[in-house]
Short mmCIF file of C-alpha atoms in Angstrom, two decimals:
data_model
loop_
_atom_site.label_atom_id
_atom_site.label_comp_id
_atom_site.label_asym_id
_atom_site.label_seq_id
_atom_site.Cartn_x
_atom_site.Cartn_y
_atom_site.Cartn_z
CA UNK A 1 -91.72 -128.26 -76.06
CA UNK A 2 -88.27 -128.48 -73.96
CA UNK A 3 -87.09 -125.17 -72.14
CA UNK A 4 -83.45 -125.50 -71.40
CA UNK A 5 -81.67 -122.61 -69.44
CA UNK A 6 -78.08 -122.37 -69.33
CA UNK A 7 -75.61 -121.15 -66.24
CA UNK A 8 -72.24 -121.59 -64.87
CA UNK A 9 -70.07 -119.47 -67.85
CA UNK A 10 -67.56 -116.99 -66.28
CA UNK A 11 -63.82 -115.51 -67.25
CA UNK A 12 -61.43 -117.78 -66.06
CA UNK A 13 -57.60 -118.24 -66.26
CA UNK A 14 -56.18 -120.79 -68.42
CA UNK A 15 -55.36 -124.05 -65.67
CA UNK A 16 -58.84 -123.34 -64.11
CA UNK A 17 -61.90 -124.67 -64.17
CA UNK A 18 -65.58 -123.89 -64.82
CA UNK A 19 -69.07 -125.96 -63.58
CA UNK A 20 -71.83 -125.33 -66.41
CA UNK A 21 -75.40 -126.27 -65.54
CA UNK A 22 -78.72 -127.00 -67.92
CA UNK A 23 -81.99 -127.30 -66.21
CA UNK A 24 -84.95 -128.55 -68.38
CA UNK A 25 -88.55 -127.94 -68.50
CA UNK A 26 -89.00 -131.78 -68.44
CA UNK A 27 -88.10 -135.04 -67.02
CA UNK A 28 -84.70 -135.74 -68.57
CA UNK A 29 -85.40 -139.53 -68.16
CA UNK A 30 -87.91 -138.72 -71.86
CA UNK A 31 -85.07 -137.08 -73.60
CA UNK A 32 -83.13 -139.05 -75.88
CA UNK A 33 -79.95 -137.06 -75.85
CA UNK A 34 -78.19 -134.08 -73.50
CA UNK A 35 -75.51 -132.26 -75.09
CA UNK A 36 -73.09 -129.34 -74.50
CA UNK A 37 -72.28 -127.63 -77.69
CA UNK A 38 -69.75 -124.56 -78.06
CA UNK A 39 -69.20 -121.59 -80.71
CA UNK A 40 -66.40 -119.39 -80.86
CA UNK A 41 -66.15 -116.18 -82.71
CA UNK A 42 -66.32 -116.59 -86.30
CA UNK A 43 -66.82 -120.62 -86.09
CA UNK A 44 -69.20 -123.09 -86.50
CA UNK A 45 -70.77 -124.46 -83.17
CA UNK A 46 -69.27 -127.55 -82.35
CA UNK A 47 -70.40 -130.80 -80.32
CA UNK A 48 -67.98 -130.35 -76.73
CA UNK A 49 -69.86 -133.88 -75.22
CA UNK A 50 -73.03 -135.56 -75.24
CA UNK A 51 -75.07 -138.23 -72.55
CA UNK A 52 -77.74 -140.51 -73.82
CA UNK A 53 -80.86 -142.16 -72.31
CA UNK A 54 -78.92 -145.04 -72.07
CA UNK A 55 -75.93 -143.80 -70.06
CA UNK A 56 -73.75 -143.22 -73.17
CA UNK A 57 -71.24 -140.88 -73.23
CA UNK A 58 -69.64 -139.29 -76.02
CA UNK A 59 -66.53 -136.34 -75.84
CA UNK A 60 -64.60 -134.24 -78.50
CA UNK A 61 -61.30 -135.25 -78.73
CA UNK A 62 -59.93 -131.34 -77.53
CA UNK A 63 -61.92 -132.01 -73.90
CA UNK A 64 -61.47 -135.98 -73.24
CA UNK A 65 -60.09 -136.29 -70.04
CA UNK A 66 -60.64 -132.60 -69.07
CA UNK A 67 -64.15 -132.37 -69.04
CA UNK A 68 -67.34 -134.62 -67.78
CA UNK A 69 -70.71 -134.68 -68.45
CA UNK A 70 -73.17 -136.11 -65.97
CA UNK A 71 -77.23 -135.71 -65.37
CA UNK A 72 -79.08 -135.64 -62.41
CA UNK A 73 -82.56 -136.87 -62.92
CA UNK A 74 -83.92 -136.03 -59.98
CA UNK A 75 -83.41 -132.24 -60.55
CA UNK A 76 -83.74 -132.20 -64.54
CA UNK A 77 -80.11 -131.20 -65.26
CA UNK A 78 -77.28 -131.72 -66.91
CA UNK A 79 -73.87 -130.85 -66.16
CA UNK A 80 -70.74 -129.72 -68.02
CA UNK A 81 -67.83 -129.61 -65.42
CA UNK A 82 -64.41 -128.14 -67.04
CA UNK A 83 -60.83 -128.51 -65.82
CA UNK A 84 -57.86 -127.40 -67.26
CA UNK A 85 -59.77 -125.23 -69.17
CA UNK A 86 -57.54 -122.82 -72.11
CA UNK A 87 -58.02 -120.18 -73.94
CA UNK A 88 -59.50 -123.08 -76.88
CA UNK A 89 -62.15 -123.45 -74.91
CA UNK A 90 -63.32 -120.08 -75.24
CA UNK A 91 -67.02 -119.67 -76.40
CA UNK A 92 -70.57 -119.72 -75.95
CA UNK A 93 -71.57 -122.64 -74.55
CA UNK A 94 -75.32 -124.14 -75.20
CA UNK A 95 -76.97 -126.76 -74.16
CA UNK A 96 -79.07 -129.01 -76.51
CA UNK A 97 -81.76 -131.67 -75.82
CA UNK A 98 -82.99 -134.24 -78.23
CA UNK A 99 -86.57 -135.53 -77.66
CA UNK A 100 -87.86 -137.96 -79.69
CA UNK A 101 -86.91 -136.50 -83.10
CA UNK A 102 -87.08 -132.76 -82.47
CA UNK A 103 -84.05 -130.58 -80.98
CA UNK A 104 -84.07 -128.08 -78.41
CA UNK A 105 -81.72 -125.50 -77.61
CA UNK A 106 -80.73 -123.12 -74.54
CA UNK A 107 -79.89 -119.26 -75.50
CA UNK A 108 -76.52 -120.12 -74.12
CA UNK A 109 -73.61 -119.21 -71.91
CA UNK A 110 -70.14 -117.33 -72.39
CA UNK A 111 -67.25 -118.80 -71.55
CA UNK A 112 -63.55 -116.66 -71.70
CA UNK A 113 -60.68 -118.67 -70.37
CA UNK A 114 -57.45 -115.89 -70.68
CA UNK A 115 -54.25 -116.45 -71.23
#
């Protein structure tokens, strides 16, 4: 089993920006996959970037060149830092872990960027 604990959401105005951390129960370096999904109200949750074992990453076309994902093995996290954020970006944010075959998911974190 993979615990993943979500922190970093806030209100923010549109222009700023917003650090989002995931800390896992494990040793990142044995999970296949590290992503930062997002749901807004009355939407489907929707993949916001991803970060491989490999050192692949992958970004929706709303966030390229706005927001980065990065890991830090040493402490078991993964990061979700957000410029330029606007009111789009609004949601819950979660974080998601793939080991092997089986996904794991944090309980998530709000994000409100206002107009």
């Amino acid at each position: 089993q993979v615990q993943l604990v979500e922190s970093g959401g806030g209100l923010v105005q549109a222009g700023g920006s917003l650090r989002l951390s995931c800390a896992a129960s494990v040793g990142i370096s044995s999970i296949s996959a590290l992503s930062w999904y997002r749901q807004a109200p009355g939407k489907q949750r929707e993949l916001v970037a991803s970060s491989t074992s490999g050192g692949t990453t992958t970004y929706a076309d709303s966030v390229k060149g706005r927001f980065t994902i990065s890991r830090d093995n040493t402490k078991n996290s993964v990061y979700l830092q957000m410029n330029s954020l606007n009111p789009e970006d609004t949601g819950v944010y979660f974080c998601y872990a793939l080991k092997s075959i089986r996904p794991f998911w944090g309980q998530g974190t709000q994000v409100t960027v206002s107009s």
